[in-house]
PDB file of C-alpha atoms in Angstrom:
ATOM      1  CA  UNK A   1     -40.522  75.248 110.890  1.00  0.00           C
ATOM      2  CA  UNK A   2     -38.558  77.091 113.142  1.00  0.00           C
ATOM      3  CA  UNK A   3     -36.927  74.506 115.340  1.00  0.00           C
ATOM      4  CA  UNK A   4     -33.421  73.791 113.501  1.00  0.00           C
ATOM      5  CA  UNK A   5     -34.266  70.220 113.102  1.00  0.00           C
ATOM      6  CA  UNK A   6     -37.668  70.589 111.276  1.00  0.00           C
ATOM      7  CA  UNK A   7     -35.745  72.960 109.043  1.00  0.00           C
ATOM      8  CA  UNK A   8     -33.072  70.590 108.484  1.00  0.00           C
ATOM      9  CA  UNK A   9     -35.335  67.602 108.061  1.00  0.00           C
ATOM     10  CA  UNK A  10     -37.593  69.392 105.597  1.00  0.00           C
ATOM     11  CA  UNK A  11     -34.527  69.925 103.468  1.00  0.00           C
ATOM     12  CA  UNK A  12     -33.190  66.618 103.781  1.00  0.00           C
ATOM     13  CA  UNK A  13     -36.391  65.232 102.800  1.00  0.00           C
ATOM     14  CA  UNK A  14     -37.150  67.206  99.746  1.00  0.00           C
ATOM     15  CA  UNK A  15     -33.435  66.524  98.707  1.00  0.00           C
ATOM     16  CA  UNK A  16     -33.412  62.796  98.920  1.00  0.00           C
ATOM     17  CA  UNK A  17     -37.060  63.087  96.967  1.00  0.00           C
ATOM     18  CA  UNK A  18     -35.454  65.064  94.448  1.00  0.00           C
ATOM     19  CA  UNK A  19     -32.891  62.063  92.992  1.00  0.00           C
ATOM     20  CA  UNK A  20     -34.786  58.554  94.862  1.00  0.00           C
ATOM     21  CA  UNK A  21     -36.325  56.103  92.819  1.00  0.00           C
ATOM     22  CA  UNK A  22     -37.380  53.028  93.649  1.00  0.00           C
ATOM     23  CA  UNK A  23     -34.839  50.486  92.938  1.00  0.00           C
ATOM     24  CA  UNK A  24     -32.242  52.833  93.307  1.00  0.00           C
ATOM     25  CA  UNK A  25     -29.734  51.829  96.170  1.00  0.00           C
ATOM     26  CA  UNK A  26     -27.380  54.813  95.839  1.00  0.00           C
ATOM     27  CA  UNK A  27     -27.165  58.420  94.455  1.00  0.00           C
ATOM     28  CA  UNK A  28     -25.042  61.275  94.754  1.00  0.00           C
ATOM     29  CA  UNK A  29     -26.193  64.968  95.383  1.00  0.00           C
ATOM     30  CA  UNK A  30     -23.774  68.352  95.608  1.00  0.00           C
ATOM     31  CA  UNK A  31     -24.221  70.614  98.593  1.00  0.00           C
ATOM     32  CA  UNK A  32     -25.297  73.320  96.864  1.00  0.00           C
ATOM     33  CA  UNK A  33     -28.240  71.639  96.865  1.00  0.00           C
ATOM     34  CA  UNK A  34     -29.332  73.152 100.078  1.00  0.00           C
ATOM     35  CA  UNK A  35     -29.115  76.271  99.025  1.00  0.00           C
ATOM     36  CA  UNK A  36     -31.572  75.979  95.891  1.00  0.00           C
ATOM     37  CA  UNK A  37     -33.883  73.593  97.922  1.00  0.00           C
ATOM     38  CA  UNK A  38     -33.763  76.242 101.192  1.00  0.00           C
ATOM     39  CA  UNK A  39     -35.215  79.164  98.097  1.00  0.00           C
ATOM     40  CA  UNK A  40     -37.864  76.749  96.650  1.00  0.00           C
ATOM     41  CA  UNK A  41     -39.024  75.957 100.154  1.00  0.00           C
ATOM     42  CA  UNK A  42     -38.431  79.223 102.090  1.00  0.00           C
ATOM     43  CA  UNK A  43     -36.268  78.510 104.356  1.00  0.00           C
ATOM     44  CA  UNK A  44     -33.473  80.433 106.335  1.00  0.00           C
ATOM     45  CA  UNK A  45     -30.517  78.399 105.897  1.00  0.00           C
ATOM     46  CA  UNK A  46     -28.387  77.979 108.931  1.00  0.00           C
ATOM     47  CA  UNK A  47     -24.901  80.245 109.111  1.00  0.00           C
ATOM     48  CA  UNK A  48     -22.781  76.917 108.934  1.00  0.00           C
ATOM     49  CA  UNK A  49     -24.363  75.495 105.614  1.00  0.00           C
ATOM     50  CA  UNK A  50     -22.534  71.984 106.450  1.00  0.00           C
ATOM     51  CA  UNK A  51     -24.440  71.790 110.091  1.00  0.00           C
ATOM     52  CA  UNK A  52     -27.715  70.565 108.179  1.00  0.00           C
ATOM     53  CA  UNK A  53     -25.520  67.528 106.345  1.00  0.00           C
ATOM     54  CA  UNK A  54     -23.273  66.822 109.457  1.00  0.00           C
ATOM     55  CA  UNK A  55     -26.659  66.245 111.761  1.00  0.00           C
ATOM     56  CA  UNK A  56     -28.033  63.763 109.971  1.00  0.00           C
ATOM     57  CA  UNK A  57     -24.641  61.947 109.290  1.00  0.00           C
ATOM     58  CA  UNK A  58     -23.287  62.011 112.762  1.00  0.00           C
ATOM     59  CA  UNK A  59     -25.902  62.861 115.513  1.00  0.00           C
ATOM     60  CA  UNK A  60     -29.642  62.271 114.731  1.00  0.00           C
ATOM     61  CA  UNK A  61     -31.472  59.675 112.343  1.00  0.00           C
ATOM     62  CA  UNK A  62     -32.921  60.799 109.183  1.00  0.00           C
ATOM     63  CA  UNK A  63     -36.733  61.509 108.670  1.00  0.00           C
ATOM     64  CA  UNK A  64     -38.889  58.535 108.733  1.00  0.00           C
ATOM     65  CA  UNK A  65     -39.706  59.118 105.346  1.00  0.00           C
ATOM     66  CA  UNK A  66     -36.305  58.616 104.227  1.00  0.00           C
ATOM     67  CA  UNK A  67     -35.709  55.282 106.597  1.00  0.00           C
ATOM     68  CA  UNK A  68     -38.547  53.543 105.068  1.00  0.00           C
ATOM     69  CA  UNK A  69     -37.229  53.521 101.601  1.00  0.00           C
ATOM     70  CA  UNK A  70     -34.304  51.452 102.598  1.00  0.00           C
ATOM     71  CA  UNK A  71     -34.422  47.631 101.774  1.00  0.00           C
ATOM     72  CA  UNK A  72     -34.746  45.088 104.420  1.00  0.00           C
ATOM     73  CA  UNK A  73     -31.911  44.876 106.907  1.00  0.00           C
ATOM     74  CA  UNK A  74     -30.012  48.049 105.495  1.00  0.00           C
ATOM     75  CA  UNK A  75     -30.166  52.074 106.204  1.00  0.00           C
ATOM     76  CA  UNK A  76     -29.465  54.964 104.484  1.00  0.00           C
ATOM     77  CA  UNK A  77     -26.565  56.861 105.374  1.00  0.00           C
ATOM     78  CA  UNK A  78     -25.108  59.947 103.869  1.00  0.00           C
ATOM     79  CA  UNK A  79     -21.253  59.706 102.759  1.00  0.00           C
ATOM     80  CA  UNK A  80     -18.874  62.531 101.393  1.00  0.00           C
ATOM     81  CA  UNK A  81     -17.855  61.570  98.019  1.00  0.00           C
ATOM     82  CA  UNK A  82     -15.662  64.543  98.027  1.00  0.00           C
ATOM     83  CA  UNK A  83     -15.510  68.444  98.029  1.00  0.00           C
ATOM     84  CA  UNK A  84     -18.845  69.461  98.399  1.00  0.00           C
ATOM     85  CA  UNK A  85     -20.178  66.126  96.908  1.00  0.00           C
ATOM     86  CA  UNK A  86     -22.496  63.420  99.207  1.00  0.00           C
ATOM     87  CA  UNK A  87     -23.377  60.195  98.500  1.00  0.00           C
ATOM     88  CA  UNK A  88     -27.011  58.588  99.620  1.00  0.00           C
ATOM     89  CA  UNK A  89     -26.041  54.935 100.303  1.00  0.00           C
ATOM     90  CA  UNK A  90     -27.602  52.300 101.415  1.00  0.00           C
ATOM     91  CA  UNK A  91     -25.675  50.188 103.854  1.00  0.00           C
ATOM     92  CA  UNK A  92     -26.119  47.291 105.767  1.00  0.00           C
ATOM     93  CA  UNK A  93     -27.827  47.839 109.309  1.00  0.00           C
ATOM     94  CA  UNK A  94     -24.998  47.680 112.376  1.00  0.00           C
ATOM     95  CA  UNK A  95     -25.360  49.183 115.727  1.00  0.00           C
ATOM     96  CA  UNK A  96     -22.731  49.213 118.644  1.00  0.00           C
ATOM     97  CA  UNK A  97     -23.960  48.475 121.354  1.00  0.00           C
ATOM     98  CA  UNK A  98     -22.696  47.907 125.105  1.00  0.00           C
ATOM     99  CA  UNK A  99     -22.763  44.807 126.462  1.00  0.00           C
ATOM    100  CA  UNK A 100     -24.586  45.031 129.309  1.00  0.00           C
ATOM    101  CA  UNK A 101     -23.082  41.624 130.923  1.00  0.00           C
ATOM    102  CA  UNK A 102     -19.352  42.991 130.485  1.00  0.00           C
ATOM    103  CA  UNK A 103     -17.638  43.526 133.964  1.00  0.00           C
ATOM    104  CA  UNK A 104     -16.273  46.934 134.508  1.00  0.00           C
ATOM    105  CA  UNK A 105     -12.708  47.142 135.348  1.00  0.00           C
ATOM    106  CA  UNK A 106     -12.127  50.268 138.438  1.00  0.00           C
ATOM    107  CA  UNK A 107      -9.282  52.550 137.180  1.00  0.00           C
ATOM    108  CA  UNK A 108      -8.539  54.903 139.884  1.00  0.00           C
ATOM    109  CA  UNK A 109      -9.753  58.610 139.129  1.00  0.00           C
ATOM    110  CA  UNK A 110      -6.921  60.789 138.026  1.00  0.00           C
ATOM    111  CA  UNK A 111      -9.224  63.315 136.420  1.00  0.00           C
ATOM    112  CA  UNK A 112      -8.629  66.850 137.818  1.00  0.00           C
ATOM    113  CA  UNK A 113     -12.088  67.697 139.525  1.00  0.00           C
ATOM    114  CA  UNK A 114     -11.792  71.268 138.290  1.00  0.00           C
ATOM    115  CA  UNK A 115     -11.660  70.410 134.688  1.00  0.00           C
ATOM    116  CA  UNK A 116     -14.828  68.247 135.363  1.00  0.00           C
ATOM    117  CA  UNK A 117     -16.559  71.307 137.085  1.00  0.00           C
ATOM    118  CA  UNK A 118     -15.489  73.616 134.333  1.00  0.00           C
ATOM    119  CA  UNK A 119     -15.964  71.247 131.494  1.00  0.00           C
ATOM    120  CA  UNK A 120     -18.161  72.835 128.349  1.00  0.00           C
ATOM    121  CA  UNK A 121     -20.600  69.423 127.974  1.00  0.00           C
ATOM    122  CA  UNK A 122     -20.695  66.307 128.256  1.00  0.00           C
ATOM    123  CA  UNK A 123     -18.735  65.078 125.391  1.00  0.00           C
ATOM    124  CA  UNK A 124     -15.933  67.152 126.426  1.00  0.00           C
ATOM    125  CA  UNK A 125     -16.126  65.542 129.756  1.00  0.00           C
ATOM    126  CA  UNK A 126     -15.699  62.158 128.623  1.00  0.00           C
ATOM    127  CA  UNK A 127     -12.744  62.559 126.122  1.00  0.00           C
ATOM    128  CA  UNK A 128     -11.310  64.167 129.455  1.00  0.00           C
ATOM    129  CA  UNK A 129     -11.445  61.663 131.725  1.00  0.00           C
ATOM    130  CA  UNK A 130     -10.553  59.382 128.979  1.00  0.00           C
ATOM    131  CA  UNK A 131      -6.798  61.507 128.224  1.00  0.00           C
ATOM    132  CA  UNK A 132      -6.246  61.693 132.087  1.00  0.00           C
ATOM    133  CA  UNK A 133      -7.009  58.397 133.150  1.00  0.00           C
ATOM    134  CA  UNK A 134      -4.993  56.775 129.991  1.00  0.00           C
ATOM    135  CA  UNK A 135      -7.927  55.156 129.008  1.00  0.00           C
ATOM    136  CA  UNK A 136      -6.530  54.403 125.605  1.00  0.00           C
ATOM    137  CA  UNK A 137      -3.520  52.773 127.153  1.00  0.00           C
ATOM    138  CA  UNK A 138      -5.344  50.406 129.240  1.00  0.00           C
ATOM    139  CA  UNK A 139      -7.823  49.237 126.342  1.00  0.00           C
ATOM    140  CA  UNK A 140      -5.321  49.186 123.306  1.00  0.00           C
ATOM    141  CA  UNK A 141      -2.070  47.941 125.456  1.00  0.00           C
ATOM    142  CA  UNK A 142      -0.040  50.428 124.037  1.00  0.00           C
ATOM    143  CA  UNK A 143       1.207  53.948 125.155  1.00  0.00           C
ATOM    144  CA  UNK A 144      -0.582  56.975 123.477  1.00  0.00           C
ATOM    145  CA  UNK A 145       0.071  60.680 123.683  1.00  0.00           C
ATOM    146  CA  UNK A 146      -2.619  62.805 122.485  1.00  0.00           C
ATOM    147  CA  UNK A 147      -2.163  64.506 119.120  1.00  0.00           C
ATOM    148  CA  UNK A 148      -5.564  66.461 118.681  1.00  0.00           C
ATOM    149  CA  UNK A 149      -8.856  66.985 119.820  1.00  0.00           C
ATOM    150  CA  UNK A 150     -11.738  68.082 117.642  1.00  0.00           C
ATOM    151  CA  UNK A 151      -9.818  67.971 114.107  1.00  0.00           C
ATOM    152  CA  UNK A 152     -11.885  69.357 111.149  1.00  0.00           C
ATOM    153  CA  UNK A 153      -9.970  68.502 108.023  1.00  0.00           C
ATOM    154  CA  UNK A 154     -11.070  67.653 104.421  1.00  0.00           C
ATOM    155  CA  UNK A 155     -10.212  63.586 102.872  1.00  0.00           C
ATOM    156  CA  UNK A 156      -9.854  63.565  99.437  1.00  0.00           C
ATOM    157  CA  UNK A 157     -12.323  61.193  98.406  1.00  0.00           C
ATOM    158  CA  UNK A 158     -14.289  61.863 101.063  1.00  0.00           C
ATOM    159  CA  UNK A 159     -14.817  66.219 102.083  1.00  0.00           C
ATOM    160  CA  UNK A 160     -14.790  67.766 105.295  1.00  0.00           C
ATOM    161  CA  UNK A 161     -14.472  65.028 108.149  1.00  0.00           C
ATOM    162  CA  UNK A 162     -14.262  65.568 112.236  1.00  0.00           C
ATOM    163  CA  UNK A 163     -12.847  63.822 114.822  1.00  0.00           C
ATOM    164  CA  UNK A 164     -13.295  64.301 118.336  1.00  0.00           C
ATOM    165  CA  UNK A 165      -9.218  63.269 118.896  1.00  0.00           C
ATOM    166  CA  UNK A 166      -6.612  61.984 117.566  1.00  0.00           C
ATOM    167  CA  UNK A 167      -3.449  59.960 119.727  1.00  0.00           C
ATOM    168  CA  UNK A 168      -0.606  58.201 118.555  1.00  0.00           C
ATOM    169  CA  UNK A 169       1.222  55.514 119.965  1.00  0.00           C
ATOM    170  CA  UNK A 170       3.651  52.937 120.542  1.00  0.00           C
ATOM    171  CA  UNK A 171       3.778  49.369 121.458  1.00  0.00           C
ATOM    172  CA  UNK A 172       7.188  47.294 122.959  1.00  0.00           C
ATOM    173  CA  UNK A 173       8.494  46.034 119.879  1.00  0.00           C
ATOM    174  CA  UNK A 174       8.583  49.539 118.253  1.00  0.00           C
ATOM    175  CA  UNK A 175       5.302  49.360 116.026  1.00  0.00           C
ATOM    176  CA  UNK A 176       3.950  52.868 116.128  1.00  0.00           C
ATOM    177  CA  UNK A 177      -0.209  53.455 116.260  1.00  0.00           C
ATOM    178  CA  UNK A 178      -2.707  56.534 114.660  1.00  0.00           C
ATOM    179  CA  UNK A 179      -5.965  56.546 117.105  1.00  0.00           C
ATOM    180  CA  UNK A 180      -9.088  58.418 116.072  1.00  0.00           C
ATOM    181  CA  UNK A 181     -11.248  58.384 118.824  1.00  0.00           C
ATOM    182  CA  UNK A 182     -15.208  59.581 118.577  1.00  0.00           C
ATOM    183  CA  UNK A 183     -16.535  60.067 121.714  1.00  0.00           C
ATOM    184  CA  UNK A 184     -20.529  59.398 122.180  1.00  0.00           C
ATOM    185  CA  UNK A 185     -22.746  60.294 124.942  1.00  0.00           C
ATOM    186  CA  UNK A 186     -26.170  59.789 125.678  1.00  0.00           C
ATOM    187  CA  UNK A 187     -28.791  58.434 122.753  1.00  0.00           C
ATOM    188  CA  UNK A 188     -25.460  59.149 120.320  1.00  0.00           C
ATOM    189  CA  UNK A 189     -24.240  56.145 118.190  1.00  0.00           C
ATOM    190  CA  UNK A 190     -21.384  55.267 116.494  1.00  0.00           C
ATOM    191  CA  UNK A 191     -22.525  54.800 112.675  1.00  0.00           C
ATOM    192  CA  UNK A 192     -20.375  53.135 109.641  1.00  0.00           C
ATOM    193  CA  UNK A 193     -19.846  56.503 108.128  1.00  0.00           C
ATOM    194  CA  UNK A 194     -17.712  57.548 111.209  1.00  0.00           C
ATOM    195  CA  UNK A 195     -15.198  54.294 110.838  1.00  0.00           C
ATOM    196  CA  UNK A 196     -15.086  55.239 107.121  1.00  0.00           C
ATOM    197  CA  UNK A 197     -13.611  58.155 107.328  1.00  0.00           C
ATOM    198  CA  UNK A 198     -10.985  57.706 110.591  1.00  0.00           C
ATOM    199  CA  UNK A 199      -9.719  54.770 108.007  1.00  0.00           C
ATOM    200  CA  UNK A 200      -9.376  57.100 105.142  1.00  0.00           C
ATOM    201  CA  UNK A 201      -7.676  60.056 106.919  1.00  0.00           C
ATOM    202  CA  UNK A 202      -5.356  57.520 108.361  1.00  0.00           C
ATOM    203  CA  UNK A 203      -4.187  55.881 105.223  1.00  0.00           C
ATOM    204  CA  UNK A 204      -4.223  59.627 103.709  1.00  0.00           C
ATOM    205  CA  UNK A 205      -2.330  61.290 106.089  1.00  0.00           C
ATOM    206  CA  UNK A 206      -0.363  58.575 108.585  1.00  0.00           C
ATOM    207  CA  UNK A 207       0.162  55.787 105.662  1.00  0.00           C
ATOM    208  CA  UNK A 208       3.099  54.297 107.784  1.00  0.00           C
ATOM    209  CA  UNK A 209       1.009  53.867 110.976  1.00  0.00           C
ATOM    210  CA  UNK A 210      -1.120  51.398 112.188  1.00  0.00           C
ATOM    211  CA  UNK A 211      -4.670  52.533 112.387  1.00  0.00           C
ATOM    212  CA  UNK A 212      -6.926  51.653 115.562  1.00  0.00           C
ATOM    213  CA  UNK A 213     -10.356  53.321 115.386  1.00  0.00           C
ATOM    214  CA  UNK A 214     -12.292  53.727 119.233  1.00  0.00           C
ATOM    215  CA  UNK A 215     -15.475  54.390 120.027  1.00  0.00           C
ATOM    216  CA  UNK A 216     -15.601  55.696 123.587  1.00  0.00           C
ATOM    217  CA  UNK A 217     -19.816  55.825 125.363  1.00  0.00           C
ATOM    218  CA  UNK A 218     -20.172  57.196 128.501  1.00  0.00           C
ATOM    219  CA  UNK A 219     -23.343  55.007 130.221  1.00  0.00           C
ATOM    220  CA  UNK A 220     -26.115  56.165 132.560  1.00  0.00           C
ATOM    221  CA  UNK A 221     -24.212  54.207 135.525  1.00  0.00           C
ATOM    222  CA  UNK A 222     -20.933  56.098 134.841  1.00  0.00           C
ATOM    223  CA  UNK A 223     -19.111  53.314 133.343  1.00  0.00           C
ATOM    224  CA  UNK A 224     -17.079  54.086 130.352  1.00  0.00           C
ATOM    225  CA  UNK A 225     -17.715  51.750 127.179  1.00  0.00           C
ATOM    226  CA  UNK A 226     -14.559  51.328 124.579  1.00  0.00           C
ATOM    227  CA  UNK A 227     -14.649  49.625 121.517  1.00  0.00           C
ATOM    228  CA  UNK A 228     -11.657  49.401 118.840  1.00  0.00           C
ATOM    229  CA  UNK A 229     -13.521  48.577 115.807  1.00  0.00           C
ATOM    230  CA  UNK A 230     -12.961  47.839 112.018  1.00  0.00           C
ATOM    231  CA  UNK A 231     -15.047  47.899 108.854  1.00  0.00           C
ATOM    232  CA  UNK A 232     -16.183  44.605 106.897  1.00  0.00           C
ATOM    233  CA  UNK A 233     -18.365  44.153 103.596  1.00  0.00           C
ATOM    234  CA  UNK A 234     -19.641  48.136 104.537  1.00  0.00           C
ATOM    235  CA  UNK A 235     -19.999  46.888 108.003  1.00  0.00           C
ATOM    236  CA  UNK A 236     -18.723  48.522 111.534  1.00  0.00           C
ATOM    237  CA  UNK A 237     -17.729  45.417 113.236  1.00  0.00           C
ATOM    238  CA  UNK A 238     -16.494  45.108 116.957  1.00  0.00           C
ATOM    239  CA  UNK A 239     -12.504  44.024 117.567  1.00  0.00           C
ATOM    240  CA  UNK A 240     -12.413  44.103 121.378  1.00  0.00           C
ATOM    241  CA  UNK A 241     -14.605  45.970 123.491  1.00  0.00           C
ATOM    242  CA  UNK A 242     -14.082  46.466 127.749  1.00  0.00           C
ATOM    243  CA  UNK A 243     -15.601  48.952 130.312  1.00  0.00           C
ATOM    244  CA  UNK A 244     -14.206  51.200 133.090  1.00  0.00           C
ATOM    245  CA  UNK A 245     -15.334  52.927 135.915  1.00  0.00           C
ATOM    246  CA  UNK A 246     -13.443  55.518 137.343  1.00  0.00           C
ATOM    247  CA  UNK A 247     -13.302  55.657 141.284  1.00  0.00           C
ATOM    248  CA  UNK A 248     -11.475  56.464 144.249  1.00  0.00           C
ATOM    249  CA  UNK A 249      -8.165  54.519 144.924  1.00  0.00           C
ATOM    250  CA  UNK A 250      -9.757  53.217 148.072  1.00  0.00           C
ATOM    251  CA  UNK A 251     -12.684  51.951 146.400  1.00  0.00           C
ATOM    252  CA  UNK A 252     -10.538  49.204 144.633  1.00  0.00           C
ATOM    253  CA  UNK A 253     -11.185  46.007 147.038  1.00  0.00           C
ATOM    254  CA  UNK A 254      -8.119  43.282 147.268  1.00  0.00           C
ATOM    255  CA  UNK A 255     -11.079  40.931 145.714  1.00  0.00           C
ATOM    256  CA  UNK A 256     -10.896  43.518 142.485  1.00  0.00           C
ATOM    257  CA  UNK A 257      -7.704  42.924 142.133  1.00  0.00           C
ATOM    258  CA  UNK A 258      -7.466  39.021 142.488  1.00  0.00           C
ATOM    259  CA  UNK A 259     -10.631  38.961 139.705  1.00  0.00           C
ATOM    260  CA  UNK A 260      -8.541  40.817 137.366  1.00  0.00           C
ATOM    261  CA  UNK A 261      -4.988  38.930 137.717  1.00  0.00           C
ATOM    262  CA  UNK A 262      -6.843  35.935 136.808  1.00  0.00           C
ATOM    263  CA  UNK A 263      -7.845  37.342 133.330  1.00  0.00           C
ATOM    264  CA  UNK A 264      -3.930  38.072 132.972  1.00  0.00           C
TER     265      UNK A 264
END
């Protein structure tokens, strides 16, 4: 077990054991947890205790013998229930997806090709050419200034959250916007626990302001996917969703432009 991931599965696994019975849809567990289960199992626990947790809630699927617990239709996810306090939940299944039919509107490029050259990885990358290009402009109709990127904060009724940025807004009549945006790039997807928790710092912390979650992909044929999304009956459902593609000025035909005034 010395690949992170086997590590962090293997704890994961013996955890969820620990408190599952069958029946049972949901049960809480305290983080301290790991610590105990990483003695009884001899393992070397990872410097940032909270990396095994936020893996298997944000970027990779949990062990298959975990997934095949869950009732038909639904998935297990892992919520914060506060403070050092998870939740094991089962949850109706949702996935957003692309849709591969959607046309891609060209946006001319006005991301600084030395940022892009420089850029740490790929996620980084995106959010980039997202803030330069006004990305969140164009898809929400409103203007947006960029608050934050990569905000770590604590919900109270959820724990420690992240978001990969944060804009707020205005529209014409005065109405004023929060944005959390999570960025996703390749096999990444964008899971109900995510769109929990940008609705629950907003209300906590912007209670005046209208919240707009986003979900920004980048896809394999460098088109940008955006979705503003919502949650209903525990599911992440899909308000509007477009893609971009970023290109030279000149690449922009007169026939582009006469396709998209007729969806004005």
């Amino acid at each position: 077990m010395n690949k992170p991931q086997n590590r962090y599965a293997a704890l994961i696994e013996r955890i969820f054991a620990s408190h599952y019975r069958p029946g049972k849809n949901e049960f809480p567990f305290a983080r301290e947890e790991l610590s105990a289960t990483a003695l009884a199992l001899g393992i070397k626990l990872p410097k940032n205790l909270g990396d095994v947790l936020y893996s298997f809630r944000y970027r990779v699927p949990l062990p298959e013998s975990i997934t095949r617990t869950a009732n038909p239709g639904m998935v297990w996810i892992i919520k914060g229930a506060g403070t050092g306090r998870y939740l094991f939940k089962q949850a109706r299944m949702s996935r957003i997806e692309p849709d591969e039919t959607m046309l891609a509107i060209k946006v001319p490029n006005a991301t600084p090709e030395i940022l892009l050259a420089n850029a740490l990885d790929d996620e980084q990358a995106l959010l980039a050419k997202v803030r330069y290009n006004r990305l969140i402009d164009l898809f929400l109709g409103i203007t947006a200034h960029s608050l934050q990127n990569h905000l770590r904060t604590t919900v109270k009724s959820i724990g420690q959250i992240e978001i990969d940025e944060i804009y707020v807004g205005l529209n014409r009549r005065g109405s004023q916007f929060i944005v959390p945006v999570q960025a996703k790039v390749g096999r990444d997807q964008h899971g109900v626990v995510q769109t929990e928790q940008d609705l629950s710092f907003c209300l906590e912390r912007f209670p005046n302001l209208i919240c707009r979650p986003v979900s920004v992909h980048a896809l394999s044929d460098n088109r940008i996917a955006m979705f503003e999304l919502t949650l209903s009956d525990d599911q992440v459902r899909v308000i509007d969703q477009k893609h971009y593609t970023l290109v030279p000025a000149c690449a922009i035909s007169d026939d582009d432009l006469h396709r998209y005034s007729l969806g004005d």
